Short mmCIF file of C-alpha atoms in Angstrom, two decimals:
data_model
loop_
_atom_site.label_atom_id
_atom_site.label_comp_id
_atom_site.label_asym_id
_atom_site.label_seq_id
_atom_site.Cartn_x
_atom_site.Cartn_y
_atom_site.Cartn_z
CA MET M 47 -3.42 4.37 3.11
CA ALA M 48 -0.50 5.46 5.42
CA SER M 49 -2.40 4.09 8.89
CA LYS M 50 -3.02 0.66 6.88
CA VAL M 51 0.64 0.16 5.85
CA LEU M 52 1.25 0.56 9.20
CA LYS M 53 -1.18 -1.92 10.88
CA LEU M 54 -1.12 -4.50 8.28
CA LYS M 55 -0.28 -7.89 9.89
CA LEU M 56 2.26 -9.37 7.72
CA TRP M 57 5.08 -10.65 10.09
CA PRO M 58 4.90 -13.80 12.25
CA ASP M 59 4.58 -13.46 16.20
CA ASP M 60 6.77 -15.15 18.62
CA ALA M 61 4.16 -18.06 18.72
CA GLY M 62 5.08 -18.75 15.04
CA GLY M 63 1.43 -17.68 13.96
CA THR M 64 1.72 -16.15 10.51
CA TRP M 65 0.26 -12.81 9.50
CA LYS M 66 -0.06 -11.79 13.42
CA GLN M 67 1.91 -8.75 13.73
CA SER M 68 2.45 -5.37 12.14
CA VAL M 69 5.34 -2.78 11.72
CA LEU M 70 3.68 -1.34 14.71
CA ASP M 71 3.76 -4.07 16.78
CA ILE M 72 7.79 -5.54 16.18
CA LYS M 73 8.83 -1.59 15.66
CA ALA M 74 10.36 -1.79 12.20
CA GLU M 75 11.61 0.80 10.33
CA VAL M 76 9.83 2.02 7.16
CA LEU M 77 10.90 2.66 3.61
CA CYS M 78 8.94 5.17 1.75
CA VAL M 79 9.82 4.90 -2.38
CA SER M 80 7.80 6.62 -4.84
CA GLN M 81 7.56 4.25 -7.56
CA PHE M 82 5.84 5.50 -10.74
CA THR M 83 6.43 2.49 -12.89
CA LEU M 84 3.70 0.73 -10.71
CA ALA M 85 0.93 2.71 -12.33
CA ALA M 86 2.37 1.09 -15.68
CA SER M 87 -0.51 -0.38 -18.11
CA THR M 88 0.19 -3.09 -20.09
CA LYS M 89 -3.43 -3.94 -21.73
CA LYS M 90 -2.82 -2.69 -25.11
CA GLY M 91 0.64 -3.34 -26.87
CA ASN M 92 4.15 -4.70 -25.73
CA LYS M 93 5.24 -1.09 -23.82
CA PRO M 94 3.98 -0.23 -20.60
CA ASP M 95 1.64 2.63 -20.73
CA PHE M 96 2.24 5.50 -18.04
CA HIS M 97 -1.05 7.63 -18.58
CA GLY M 98 -2.73 6.46 -15.49
CA ALA M 99 0.16 8.05 -13.48
CA ALA M 100 -0.14 11.57 -11.97
CA GLY M 101 2.29 14.11 -13.86
CA GLY M 102 5.41 15.27 -12.02
CA GLU M 103 4.49 17.51 -9.25
CA LYS M 104 1.01 16.43 -8.44
CA ALA M 105 2.84 13.10 -7.95
CA ARG M 106 5.49 14.65 -5.60
CA GLU M 107 2.68 16.51 -3.83
CA LEU M 108 0.92 13.15 -3.09
CA TYR M 109 4.04 11.33 -2.43
CA ASP M 110 4.66 14.17 -0.06
CA TYR M 111 1.48 14.07 1.90
CA PHE M 112 1.83 10.31 1.73
CA TYR M 113 5.26 10.30 3.50
CA ALA M 114 4.44 12.99 6.01
CA LYS M 115 1.18 11.22 7.18
CA VAL M 116 3.50 7.90 7.53
CA GLN M 117 5.65 9.70 9.96
CA ASP M 118 2.92 11.58 11.85
CA LEU M 119 1.35 8.12 12.73
CA TYR M 120 4.53 6.44 13.67
CA ASP M 121 8.29 7.11 15.05
CA HIS M 122 9.55 9.77 12.88
CA GLU M 123 12.94 8.60 13.07
CA LYS M 124 12.20 4.95 11.79
CA VAL M 125 10.41 6.36 8.33
CA LYS M 126 13.19 7.20 5.81
CA ASN M 127 12.52 8.18 2.12
CA GLY M 128 13.76 7.93 -0.76
CA VAL M 129 14.64 10.51 -3.63
CA PHE M 130 11.66 11.50 -5.77
CA GLN M 131 12.09 10.83 -9.17
CA ALA M 132 15.58 9.49 -8.93
CA MET M 133 16.98 6.21 -10.12
CA MET M 134 17.80 4.20 -7.13
CA GLU M 135 19.20 0.93 -6.58
CA VAL M 136 17.22 -0.16 -3.25
CA GLY M 137 18.65 -3.52 -1.44
CA LEU M 138 16.24 -5.35 0.40
CA VAL M 139 15.81 -8.98 1.41
CA ASN M 140 12.20 -10.54 0.69
CA ASP M 141 11.05 -12.92 3.15
CA GLY M 142 8.12 -14.30 0.97
CA PRO M 143 7.72 -14.17 -1.83
CA VAL M 144 4.86 -12.31 -0.91
CA THR M 145 3.32 -9.03 -2.65
CA ILE M 146 0.40 -7.34 -1.48
CA GLU M 147 -1.70 -4.61 -3.33
CA ILE M 148 -3.06 -2.22 -0.84
CA GLN M 149 -6.30 -0.31 -2.11
CA THR M 150 -8.03 2.49 -0.24
CA THR M 151 -10.36 5.20 -1.31
CA PRO M 152 -9.46 8.15 -0.12
CA PRO M 153 -11.76 10.13 2.48
CA LYS M 154 -13.69 12.74 1.21
CA ASN M 155 -11.65 15.62 2.66
CA PHE M 156 -8.44 14.42 1.15
CA LEU M 157 -8.06 16.52 -1.77
CA ASN M 158 -8.89 19.95 0.66
CA LYS M 159 -5.86 18.76 2.69
CA LEU M 160 -3.42 19.19 -0.62
CA GLU M 161 -2.03 22.38 -1.29
CA THR M 162 0.60 23.34 -3.65
CA LYS M 163 3.13 26.15 -3.28
CA ASP M 164 1.58 28.05 -5.41
CA GLN M 165 -2.12 27.55 -3.67
CA THR M 166 -3.71 25.62 -6.17
CA PRO M 167 -7.37 24.67 -5.25
CA ALA M 168 -7.77 21.26 -4.76
CA ALA M 169 -10.66 20.62 -7.49
CA GLU M 170 -7.77 21.88 -9.79
CA ILE M 171 -5.64 19.04 -8.46
CA ALA M 172 -8.14 16.51 -8.92
CA LYS M 173 -8.88 17.31 -12.78
CA ASP M 174 -5.15 16.43 -13.07
CA LEU M 175 -5.08 12.90 -11.31
CA PRO M 176 -5.88 10.02 -12.71
CA GLN M 177 -9.49 9.12 -13.11
CA ASP M 178 -11.87 5.89 -13.57
CA GLU M 179 -14.86 4.73 -12.28
CA ASN M 180 -13.50 3.74 -8.69
CA PRO M 181 -11.34 6.28 -7.28
CA GLU M 182 -8.72 4.15 -5.32
CA MET M 183 -5.30 4.77 -4.34
CA THR M 184 -2.92 1.52 -4.82
CA ILE M 185 0.22 0.71 -3.33
CA PRO M 186 2.08 -2.86 -3.50
CA LEU M 187 3.90 -3.94 -0.72
CA SER M 188 6.13 -6.51 -0.74
CA LYS M 189 7.23 -8.41 2.74
#
């Protein structure tokens, strides 16, 4: 998913062609912000349901992994981080409106790369993650 975020063609080229350049192409900065509220389900009732979101420690581990991966694949200095589990006021200018949801199936060895501070086995981590028929990771990306 980190690679997809960096390579997705969202910006115009110099000739004005739309959807031609990526973060890598334009050498933009990247701001990674965890937002568990995007995992809210509104299928039932009038209140958002967050049961599909990973718990605090697992979510932090997944987020930290994603953030580190973006840094590894790009210019470390251009990748910024929000504060995990904090209320933040993030100012931005959307060039759109465009919101794209990125879905990807994690590689088979993904959970093997995760380690918790207490050395929790990958299978233990997996059982606490949201489960569904088609295990995908989703990230909305606003342009």
